Amino acid sequence: MLKHMTMIIAISVAGALAGCATGPTVTSETVIVAGVGPVTVEQMNVEIVDVDPDARIVRVRQGRNTWPVDVPEVFGDLMNINAGDRVQIRRVEGAVVGVRPARRGAQAGIVYSETTTGPSFQNLPEKFVVRTLTLTAKLENFDPATRIVNYEGPLGPRTHTVVDPAIQTALKRMKRGDMVQLTFAEGFHFQKY
């Protein structure tokens, strides 16, 4: 068994950011990803507080902040992760890879889909895994000059830069207050050290 086991998992944006009143300490670097452009790779060093292998939840802590990390089955069992272990979580900010109007009466929400590294994140450092996130949110505005879309979803107000010209064109046709489904590709890496 390797001394420094590497396990890749997907973590919820909500889990990583929610419940952190003052927020965790995050360092970041920018890398260029093929087909996307510059993306930010965030890194957090945390401690495992608790592991629930049946529910596939790992609770992590940084300072006073704790939050759950959902570990999908595709990443194996959690037998090698224990309370007190130190882990490094690296997350690549999601790139907008699709947009469409939400169904009438849709509520804000998040749906995750497991995927493997695809063309949207081919140049990611190390062993990242990519998953798709579809977010139903209320469109605030899209500024074609800056390529920034503002929306309010289940995690509150957020902004993203849109690189794909087809998505920019679709956003120009939508108006403030429209419920939309934004699809993101996000990369994650989880390493025990």
XYZ file of C-alpha atoms in Angstrom:
193
model
C 0.000 0.000 0.000
C 1.337 3.404 -0.910
C 2.391 5.676 1.930
C 0.793 8.637 0.199
C -2.407 7.239 -1.278
C -4.064 9.366 -3.908
C -7.802 9.212 -4.286
C -9.760 11.426 -6.596
C -13.204 12.519 -5.522
C -15.757 15.073 -6.541
C -16.710 17.593 -3.895
C -19.769 19.682 -3.820
C -19.365 23.368 -4.387
C -21.957 23.851 -1.727
C -20.092 21.601 0.684
C -16.802 23.318 0.112
C -18.147 26.822 0.510
C -21.307 26.579 2.597
C -20.927 26.304 6.324
C -17.676 28.251 6.240
C -18.759 31.550 7.764
C -15.364 33.173 7.468
C -14.377 30.785 4.719
C -11.538 28.315 4.540
C -8.005 29.351 3.673
C -7.666 28.816 -0.043
C -4.608 29.286 -2.206
C -4.927 29.432 -5.948
C -3.033 29.347 -9.185
C -4.116 30.000 -12.747
C -3.579 27.437 -15.501
C -4.500 27.513 -19.180
C -6.958 24.782 -20.147
C -7.447 23.776 -23.771
C -10.730 25.076 -25.136
C -11.509 27.047 -21.971
C -8.636 29.489 -21.409
C -7.317 30.580 -18.012
C -8.912 28.801 -15.042
C -8.249 29.064 -11.333
C -7.100 25.996 -9.414
C -8.033 26.427 -5.736
C -6.216 24.429 -3.059
C -7.311 23.762 0.522
C -5.356 21.753 3.107
C -7.792 20.195 5.557
C -8.092 17.530 8.259
C -10.538 14.613 8.189
C -12.975 14.912 11.102
C -15.223 11.938 10.456
C -15.863 9.279 7.829
C -19.255 7.679 7.151
C -18.496 4.962 4.579
C -22.150 3.841 4.287
C -23.373 7.341 3.420
C -20.102 7.992 1.512
C -19.574 11.279 3.367
C -16.243 12.586 4.670
C -16.409 15.604 6.990
C -13.346 17.856 6.761
C -12.091 20.736 8.912
C -9.907 23.767 8.440
C -9.601 25.877 11.578
C -13.109 26.172 13.030
C -14.817 25.504 9.704
C -16.137 22.025 8.895
C -18.060 20.822 5.857
C -19.099 17.524 4.259
C -17.470 16.029 1.168
C -19.647 13.610 -0.810
C -17.572 10.729 -2.241
C -19.260 9.017 -5.215
C -18.981 5.219 -5.550
C -16.842 5.521 -8.669
C -13.912 6.426 -6.381
C -13.906 3.210 -4.347
C -14.381 2.583 -0.650
C -13.332 4.909 2.176
C -11.464 2.312 4.235
C -8.093 4.096 3.923
C -9.388 7.461 5.128
C -9.557 8.029 8.903
C -10.299 10.860 11.324
C -7.141 12.921 11.810
C -5.772 12.285 8.298
C -4.563 15.389 6.455
C -5.786 15.880 2.891
C -5.313 18.377 0.121
C -8.378 19.319 -1.914
C -7.842 21.021 -5.254
C -10.773 22.345 -7.236
C -10.938 23.894 -10.681
C -13.571 26.558 -11.032
C -16.269 25.344 -13.388
C -16.322 26.392 -17.019
C -19.719 27.128 -18.544
C -20.231 24.473 -21.232
C -23.958 24.887 -21.877
C -27.010 27.052 -21.251
C -30.709 26.685 -21.951
C -33.984 28.003 -20.576
C -35.259 26.091 -17.543
C -38.669 24.435 -17.627
C -41.596 26.578 -16.583
C -41.914 26.636 -12.780
C -38.353 25.320 -12.222
C -36.775 26.068 -8.848
C -33.106 26.828 -8.173
C -31.122 23.609 -7.773
C -27.956 21.655 -8.539
C -27.608 18.273 -10.268
C -24.208 16.533 -10.524
C -23.238 13.940 -13.122
C -20.119 11.808 -12.967
C -17.871 12.081 -15.990
C -14.278 11.427 -16.880
C -11.747 13.931 -18.089
C -13.052 15.238 -21.363
C -12.101 17.811 -23.933
C -13.171 20.736 -21.735
C -10.375 20.087 -19.222
C -7.658 18.193 -21.087
C -4.717 20.211 -19.706
C -5.493 19.971 -15.993
C -2.508 19.332 -13.739
C -2.142 16.001 -11.922
C -4.988 13.489 -11.701
C -8.106 15.593 -11.713
C -11.489 14.094 -12.402
C -14.144 16.104 -14.197
C -17.844 16.042 -13.517
C -20.764 17.951 -14.924
C -22.853 20.268 -12.796
C -26.217 21.557 -14.055
C -27.376 24.563 -12.098
C -30.898 25.957 -12.308
C -30.701 29.656 -11.482
C -32.272 33.050 -12.072
C -30.387 35.079 -14.679
C -29.391 38.525 -13.440
C -27.512 39.697 -16.536
C -24.908 38.885 -19.155
C -22.382 41.517 -20.231
C -21.102 40.703 -23.740
C -18.206 43.176 -23.378
C -16.724 41.417 -20.327
C -18.280 37.989 -21.131
C -19.456 37.747 -17.499
C -22.775 36.145 -16.597
C -24.378 37.013 -13.245
C -26.987 34.682 -11.793
C -28.579 33.709 -8.491
C -28.800 30.018 -7.688
C -29.174 27.868 -4.585
C -25.814 29.146 -3.267
C -26.703 32.804 -3.761
C -25.393 35.321 -6.315
C -22.509 34.094 -8.487
C -20.582 35.204 -11.576
C -18.698 33.312 -14.276
C -16.791 34.261 -17.383
C -18.223 32.638 -20.515
C -15.618 31.714 -23.136
C -17.669 29.773 -25.691
C -19.136 32.113 -28.379
C -22.227 29.896 -28.846
C -23.059 30.158 -25.132
C -22.483 33.920 -25.237
C -24.965 34.176 -28.134
C -27.557 32.108 -26.242
C -27.167 34.276 -23.130
C -27.672 37.469 -25.189
C -31.156 36.188 -26.130
C -32.176 35.651 -22.496
C -33.427 38.388 -20.213
C -33.075 39.341 -16.566
C -35.244 37.191 -14.316
C -35.357 34.191 -16.688
C -34.813 30.834 -15.004
C -31.962 29.126 -16.857
C -30.017 25.903 -16.676
C -26.274 26.525 -16.769
C -24.092 23.467 -17.302
C -20.555 23.554 -15.951
C -17.605 21.204 -16.188
C -15.596 21.181 -12.943
C -12.406 19.379 -11.997
C -11.488 17.997 -8.564
C -8.521 16.329 -6.903
C -8.302 14.905 -3.382
C -5.006 13.638 -1.987
C -4.082 12.234 1.400
C -0.653 13.348 2.636
